[in-house]
mmCIF file of C-alpha atoms in Angstrom:
data_model
loop_
_atom_site.group_PDB
_atom_site.id
_atom_site.type_symbol
_atom_site.label_atom_id
_atom_site.label_comp_id
_atom_site.label_asym_id
_atom_site.label_seq_id
_atom_site.Cartn_x
_atom_site.Cartn_y
_atom_site.Cartn_z
ATOM 1 C CA MET A 1 181.384 130.318 113.769
ATOM 2 C CA LYS A 2 179.059 133.060 115.611
ATOM 3 C CA HIS A 3 176.665 132.320 112.978
ATOM 4 C CA PHE A 4 176.255 128.180 113.384
ATOM 5 C CA LEU A 5 175.844 128.896 117.223
ATOM 6 C CA SER A 6 172.885 131.635 116.169
ATOM 7 C CA ILE A 7 171.250 129.281 114.003
ATOM 8 C CA CYS A 8 171.994 126.495 116.479
ATOM 9 C CA VAL A 9 169.861 128.250 119.143
ATOM 10 C CA ILE A 10 167.540 129.048 117.054
ATOM 11 C CA ALA A 11 166.725 125.492 115.797
ATOM 12 C CA LEU A 12 166.558 124.257 119.601
ATOM 13 C CA SER A 13 164.041 126.953 120.417
ATOM 14 C CA ALA A 14 162.092 125.911 117.715
ATOM 15 C CA PHE A 15 162.679 122.634 118.928
ATOM 16 C CA LEU A 16 161.714 122.731 122.542
ATOM 17 C CA SER A 17 158.021 125.286 121.615
ATOM 18 C CA SER A 18 157.477 122.374 119.195
ATOM 19 C CA ALA A 19 157.735 119.733 122.483
ATOM 20 C CA GLN A 20 155.642 121.553 124.511
ATOM 21 C CA THR A 21 152.792 121.423 122.496
ATOM 22 C CA VAL A 22 149.897 118.795 123.668
ATOM 23 C CA ILE A 23 148.464 116.468 121.825
ATOM 24 C CA ASP A 24 145.549 114.318 122.984
ATOM 25 C CA ASN A 25 144.282 111.335 121.037
ATOM 26 C CA PHE A 26 141.106 110.050 120.755
ATOM 27 C CA THR A 27 139.891 106.775 119.229
ATOM 28 C CA VAL A 28 135.977 107.132 117.093
ATOM 29 C CA GLY A 29 134.905 104.255 115.757
ATOM 30 C CA PRO A 30 137.651 103.083 113.249
ATOM 31 C CA PHE A 31 139.707 106.240 113.409
ATOM 32 C CA ILE A 32 142.535 107.785 115.808
ATOM 33 C CA VAL A 33 141.803 111.500 116.142
ATOM 34 C CA ASP A 34 144.832 113.954 117.090
ATOM 35 C CA TYR A 35 143.418 116.749 118.628
ATOM 36 C CA LYS A 36 145.804 119.665 119.019
ATOM 37 C CA GLY A 37 143.276 122.303 120.134
ATOM 38 C CA LYS A 38 139.724 124.041 119.008
ATOM 39 C CA GLY A 39 139.485 123.867 115.414
ATOM 40 C CA ASN A 40 142.592 121.826 115.149
ATOM 41 C CA ILE A 41 142.922 118.439 114.088
ATOM 42 C CA ASN A 42 143.782 115.264 112.536
ATOM 43 C CA TYR A 43 142.282 112.261 111.785
ATOM 44 C CA ARG A 44 143.596 108.417 110.757
ATOM 45 C CA LEU A 45 142.120 105.304 110.653
ATOM 46 C CA ARG A 46 143.303 102.943 113.154
ATOM 47 C CA GLU A 47 145.931 100.153 111.599
ATOM 48 C CA ASN A 48 145.397 96.826 110.315
ATOM 49 C CA THR A 49 141.593 97.840 110.268
ATOM 50 C CA ASP A 50 139.380 97.120 107.170
ATOM 51 C CA LEU A 51 136.049 98.960 107.538
ATOM 52 C CA TYR A 52 134.209 96.560 104.620
ATOM 53 C CA GLU A 53 134.941 94.101 108.339
ATOM 54 C CA TYR A 54 134.497 96.595 111.363
ATOM 55 C CA PHE A 55 131.071 97.397 110.132
ATOM 56 C CA GLY A 56 129.899 93.544 108.554
ATOM 57 C CA LEU A 57 129.802 95.006 105.251
ATOM 58 C CA ALA A 58 129.653 93.108 102.185
ATOM 59 C CA LYS A 59 131.956 94.234 99.252
ATOM 60 C CA ASP A 60 129.234 95.141 97.260
ATOM 61 C CA THR A 61 127.398 96.649 99.700
ATOM 62 C CA THR A 62 125.992 100.676 98.024
ATOM 63 C CA ILE A 63 125.365 103.022 101.639
ATOM 64 C CA VAL A 64 122.149 105.196 100.971
ATOM 65 C CA THR A 65 121.530 108.035 102.445
ATOM 66 C CA ALA A 66 117.746 107.865 103.745
ATOM 67 C CA VAL A 67 115.647 110.784 102.540
ATOM 68 C CA PRO A 68 113.389 112.376 104.724
ATOM 69 C CA THR A 69 109.528 111.322 104.659
ATOM 70 C CA ASN A 70 106.293 112.739 105.853
ATOM 71 C CA PRO A 71 103.394 109.544 104.913
ATOM 72 C CA VAL A 72 99.592 110.798 104.606
ATOM 73 C CA THR A 73 97.494 108.214 107.024
ATOM 74 C CA ASN A 74 93.816 110.650 106.450
ATOM 75 C CA ALA A 75 93.757 113.133 104.152
ATOM 76 C CA PHE A 76 91.026 115.621 101.695
ATOM 77 C CA ALA A 77 91.306 115.336 97.863
ATOM 78 C CA ILE A 78 89.345 118.125 96.008
ATOM 79 C CA SER A 79 89.672 117.199 92.340
ATOM 80 C CA GLY A 80 88.496 118.844 88.925
ATOM 81 C CA TYR A 81 87.898 116.455 85.704
ATOM 82 C CA VAL A 82 87.049 117.197 82.205
ATOM 83 C CA GLY A 83 86.284 114.212 79.845
ATOM 84 C CA ALA A 84 84.818 113.217 76.147
ATOM 85 C CA ASN A 85 83.965 110.806 73.869
ATOM 86 C CA ARG A 86 83.743 109.777 70.461
ATOM 87 C CA PHE A 87 80.401 110.479 69.715
ATOM 88 C CA ALA A 88 81.399 114.122 71.389
ATOM 89 C CA ALA A 89 79.611 114.038 74.668
ATOM 90 C CA LYS A 90 81.432 115.587 77.120
ATOM 91 C CA GLU A 91 81.532 115.874 81.045
ATOM 92 C CA ILE A 92 82.705 117.845 83.483
ATOM 93 C CA GLY A 93 82.626 118.321 87.330
ATOM 94 C CA LEU A 94 84.130 118.479 90.528
ATOM 95 C CA GLU A 95 85.032 116.155 93.289
ATOM 96 C CA GLY A 96 85.961 115.680 97.025
ATOM 97 C CA VAL A 97 86.900 112.483 98.611
ATOM 98 C CA TRP A 98 88.390 111.614 102.216
ATOM 99 C CA LYS A 99 91.525 109.160 102.032
ATOM 100 C CA HIS A 100 91.916 106.716 104.834
ATOM 101 C CA ALA A 101 95.464 104.705 104.585
ATOM 102 C CA LEU A 102 94.253 100.990 105.128
ATOM 103 C CA LYS A 103 98.191 100.329 104.799
ATOM 104 C CA SER A 104 100.933 102.060 104.061
ATOM 105 C CA SER A 105 100.674 102.131 100.341
ATOM 106 C CA LEU A 106 96.464 101.112 100.013
ATOM 107 C CA PHE A 107 93.656 103.923 101.174
ATOM 108 C CA PHE A 108 90.144 103.515 101.113
ATOM 109 C CA ASN A 109 88.276 107.147 99.413
ATOM 110 C CA ALA A 110 84.980 108.061 99.795
ATOM 111 C CA GLY A 111 82.642 111.139 99.184
ATOM 112 C CA LEU A 112 81.185 113.423 97.318
ATOM 113 C CA SER A 113 80.813 114.454 93.550
ATOM 114 C CA LEU A 114 79.248 116.796 91.107
ATOM 115 C CA THR A 115 78.952 116.584 87.028
ATOM 116 C CA VAL A 116 77.497 117.925 84.200
ATOM 117 C CA ASP A 117 77.055 115.900 81.200
ATOM 118 C CA TYR A 118 76.234 116.996 78.116
ATOM 119 C CA ALA A 119 76.137 115.948 74.299
ATOM 120 C CA ASP A 120 74.875 117.784 71.292
ATOM 121 C CA PHE A 121 74.302 116.762 67.549
ATOM 122 C CA GLY A 122 71.912 119.514 66.472
ATOM 123 C CA SER A 123 72.194 117.621 62.876
ATOM 124 C CA HIS A 124 70.446 114.909 64.016
ATOM 125 C CA GLY A 125 68.293 117.291 66.394
ATOM 126 C CA VAL A 126 69.357 115.375 69.389
ATOM 127 C CA HIS A 127 70.410 116.633 72.542
ATOM 128 C CA ARG A 128 71.169 115.572 76.128
ATOM 129 C CA GLY A 129 72.402 117.342 79.386
ATOM 130 C CA MET A 130 72.551 115.898 82.478
ATOM 131 C CA LEU A 131 73.128 116.297 86.069
ATOM 132 C CA GLU A 132 74.894 114.051 88.330
ATOM 133 C CA ILE A 133 75.757 113.804 92.039
ATOM 134 C CA GLY A 134 77.496 110.853 93.004
ATOM 135 C CA VAL A 135 79.068 108.980 96.412
ATOM 136 C CA PRO A 136 82.717 107.872 95.180
ATOM 137 C CA LEU A 137 83.246 104.910 96.435
ATOM 138 C CA GLN A 138 87.569 104.133 95.496
ATOM 139 C CA ILE A 139 90.300 101.631 96.948
ATOM 140 C CA GLU A 140 93.375 103.129 95.563
ATOM 141 C CA LEU A 141 97.054 101.934 95.928
ATOM 142 C CA GLY A 142 100.059 104.326 95.662
ATOM 143 C CA ARG A 143 102.626 105.939 98.290
ATOM 144 C CA LEU A 144 100.902 109.205 99.444
ATOM 145 C CA ASP A 145 103.886 111.163 100.619
ATOM 146 C CA ARG A 146 103.897 114.905 101.429
ATOM 147 C CA SER A 147 108.441 114.830 101.003
ATOM 148 C CA THR A 148 108.442 112.490 97.788
ATOM 149 C CA ALA A 149 106.778 112.780 94.414
ATOM 150 C CA SER A 150 104.998 109.077 94.125
ATOM 151 C CA LEU A 151 101.906 107.289 91.237
ATOM 152 C CA TYR A 152 99.075 105.996 92.057
ATOM 153 C CA GLY A 153 95.897 103.878 90.888
ATOM 154 C CA ILE A 154 92.267 104.457 91.648
ATOM 155 C CA LEU A 155 89.595 101.261 90.544
ATOM 156 C CA GLY A 156 86.003 102.570 92.501
ATOM 157 C CA ILE A 157 82.549 102.923 91.789
ATOM 158 C CA SER A 158 80.046 105.914 91.700
ATOM 159 C CA PRO A 159 76.402 105.345 92.554
ATOM 160 C CA ALA A 160 74.697 108.909 91.272
ATOM 161 C CA VAL A 161 71.214 110.262 91.030
ATOM 162 C CA TYR A 162 71.014 111.968 87.576
ATOM 163 C CA THR A 163 68.134 114.732 86.743
ATOM 164 C CA THR A 164 67.619 115.469 83.362
ATOM 165 C CA LEU A 165 68.170 118.895 81.834
ATOM 166 C CA LYS A 166 67.488 118.487 78.303
ATOM 167 C CA ALA A 167 66.628 115.450 76.533
ATOM 168 C CA THR A 168 65.254 114.943 73.022
ATOM 169 C CA LYS A 169 65.410 111.630 70.652
ATOM 170 C CA TRP A 170 64.402 110.410 67.150
ATOM 171 C CA ASN A 171 61.396 107.819 66.647
ATOM 172 C CA GLY A 172 61.613 106.918 63.235
ATOM 173 C CA SER A 173 60.878 110.815 61.147
ATOM 174 C CA THR A 174 59.386 112.076 65.099
ATOM 175 C CA ARG A 175 61.219 113.401 67.283
ATOM 176 C CA VAL A 176 60.267 112.691 71.162
ATOM 177 C CA ASP A 177 60.775 114.777 74.320
ATOM 178 C CA ASP A 178 62.375 112.619 77.034
ATOM 179 C CA VAL A 179 59.730 112.118 79.508
ATOM 180 C CA SER A 180 61.737 110.160 82.511
ATOM 181 C CA LYS A 181 63.544 113.315 83.919
ATOM 182 C CA THR A 182 65.743 111.190 87.414
ATOM 183 C CA GLY A 183 66.842 108.683 87.583
ATOM 184 C CA PHE A 184 69.634 106.155 89.250
ATOM 185 C CA ILE A 185 73.277 104.833 87.085
ATOM 186 C CA VAL A 186 75.954 103.165 88.753
ATOM 187 C CA ALA A 187 79.705 104.533 87.077
ATOM 188 C CA PRO A 188 82.632 102.475 87.479
ATOM 189 C CA ARG A 189 85.581 104.514 87.201
ATOM 190 C CA LEU A 190 89.894 103.070 86.117
ATOM 191 C CA GLU A 191 92.456 106.139 87.370
ATOM 192 C CA PHE A 192 95.877 106.468 87.079
ATOM 193 C CA GLY A 193 98.271 109.439 87.314
ATOM 194 C CA GLY A 194 101.369 110.714 89.911
ATOM 195 C CA ASN A 195 101.686 112.376 93.205
ATOM 196 C CA ILE A 196 103.992 115.885 92.927
ATOM 197 C CA PRO A 197 104.303 117.362 96.328
ATOM 198 C CA VAL A 198 104.321 121.461 96.618
ATOM 199 C CA GLY A 199 105.404 123.005 99.450
ATOM 200 C CA SER A 200 102.776 120.955 102.775
ATOM 201 C CA THR A 201 99.795 120.001 100.068
ATOM 202 C CA ILE A 202 100.296 117.114 96.931
ATOM 203 C CA MET A 203 99.479 118.191 93.600
ATOM 204 C CA ARG A 204 97.853 115.453 91.481
ATOM 205 C CA LEU A 205 97.737 114.472 87.943
ATOM 206 C CA GLY A 206 95.826 111.867 86.201
ATOM 207 C CA VAL A 207 94.097 110.597 84.001
ATOM 208 C CA TYR A 208 90.605 108.833 84.108
ATOM 209 C CA GLY A 209 88.443 105.816 81.842
ATOM 210 C CA VAL A 210 84.567 105.834 83.477
ATOM 211 C CA TYR A 211 81.257 103.831 82.108
ATOM 212 C CA LYS A 212 78.325 105.221 82.624
ATOM 213 C CA ILE A 213 75.181 102.549 83.717
ATOM 214 C CA ASN A 214 71.465 102.755 83.588
ATOM 215 C CA CYS A 215 70.016 100.838 85.868
ATOM 216 C CA THR A 216 66.502 103.165 85.646
ATOM 217 C CA ALA A 217 65.871 103.561 82.131
ATOM 218 C CA GLY A 218 63.292 101.000 81.452
ATOM 219 C CA ASP A 219 62.151 101.169 77.633
ATOM 220 C CA TYR A 220 64.272 104.463 77.435
ATOM 221 C CA ASN A 221 67.351 105.268 78.258
ATOM 222 C CA VAL A 222 68.647 108.625 77.835
ATOM 223 C CA TYR A 223 71.975 107.870 78.513
ATOM 224 C CA THR A 224 72.382 106.022 75.014
ATOM 225 C CA ILE A 225 70.031 108.965 73.194
ATOM 226 C CA GLY A 226 71.685 109.584 69.554
ATOM 227 C CA GLY A 227 74.110 106.785 70.249
ATOM 228 C CA ALA A 228 76.007 109.555 72.312
ATOM 229 C CA GLY A 229 77.643 106.981 73.973
ATOM 230 C CA ARG A 230 77.799 106.176 78.172
ATOM 231 C CA MET A 231 82.292 105.660 78.204
ATOM 232 C CA PHE A 232 84.450 108.572 78.763
ATOM 233 C CA LEU A 233 88.033 108.948 79.001
ATOM 234 C CA GLY A 234 89.602 112.015 80.435
ATOM 235 C CA ALA A 235 91.946 114.220 82.595
ATOM 236 C CA LYS A 236 91.731 115.232 85.874
ATOM 237 C CA ILE A 237 94.226 117.754 88.469
ATOM 238 C CA GLY A 238 93.637 118.413 92.275
ATOM 239 C CA VAL A 239 95.050 118.780 95.134
ATOM 240 C CA VAL A 240 95.846 116.378 98.784
ATOM 241 C CA LEU A 241 95.410 118.869 101.827
#
């Protein structure tokens, strides 16, 4: 009998102790939260609540978490590039442009470029060495963001002044030295590539094609000497600061 009475007393004490615990209820959106104290909560969906109806969602709605962005509106880009053509002529150069956003994914670029164009056809006695100083003018299509990678495309034209460092050609069986040392070219350019954020800068990798039109050639065009060619395909690497 004593054991039975002891068990009843313990059970009654536990019941009274739990009955003294204060539980606060809060309604948070479509949920009911039971708050029992710091760090001690329970929550449940309110009765007869449909989350699709509550948030006004269709059954096939996909909820996407927004990715932080840091779009570029104005920036300076510097790049290096190398190119060649099927006649073994080569070019190497540097380009710096200021980029201004016309719209969210449309930029106007303008700057300065320095290019060395070299061809050597030793077996034919043909040599060409050119120094070109140009002003790239470009329209760029593509998102430019310091937080996310993206693709880009560029259509541009680069007026340039050239200086002939060395050029020779064959006239029949006689080699004739170039007498026109300077001139003016216009070079349409097409470029494609990608932007890769690296810290606060953006690394840029791309490929390009350019065609050089000599506007002051006269009867002698140093850009076609010995069939050295005017079209170049190449690769480009740079950073957007």
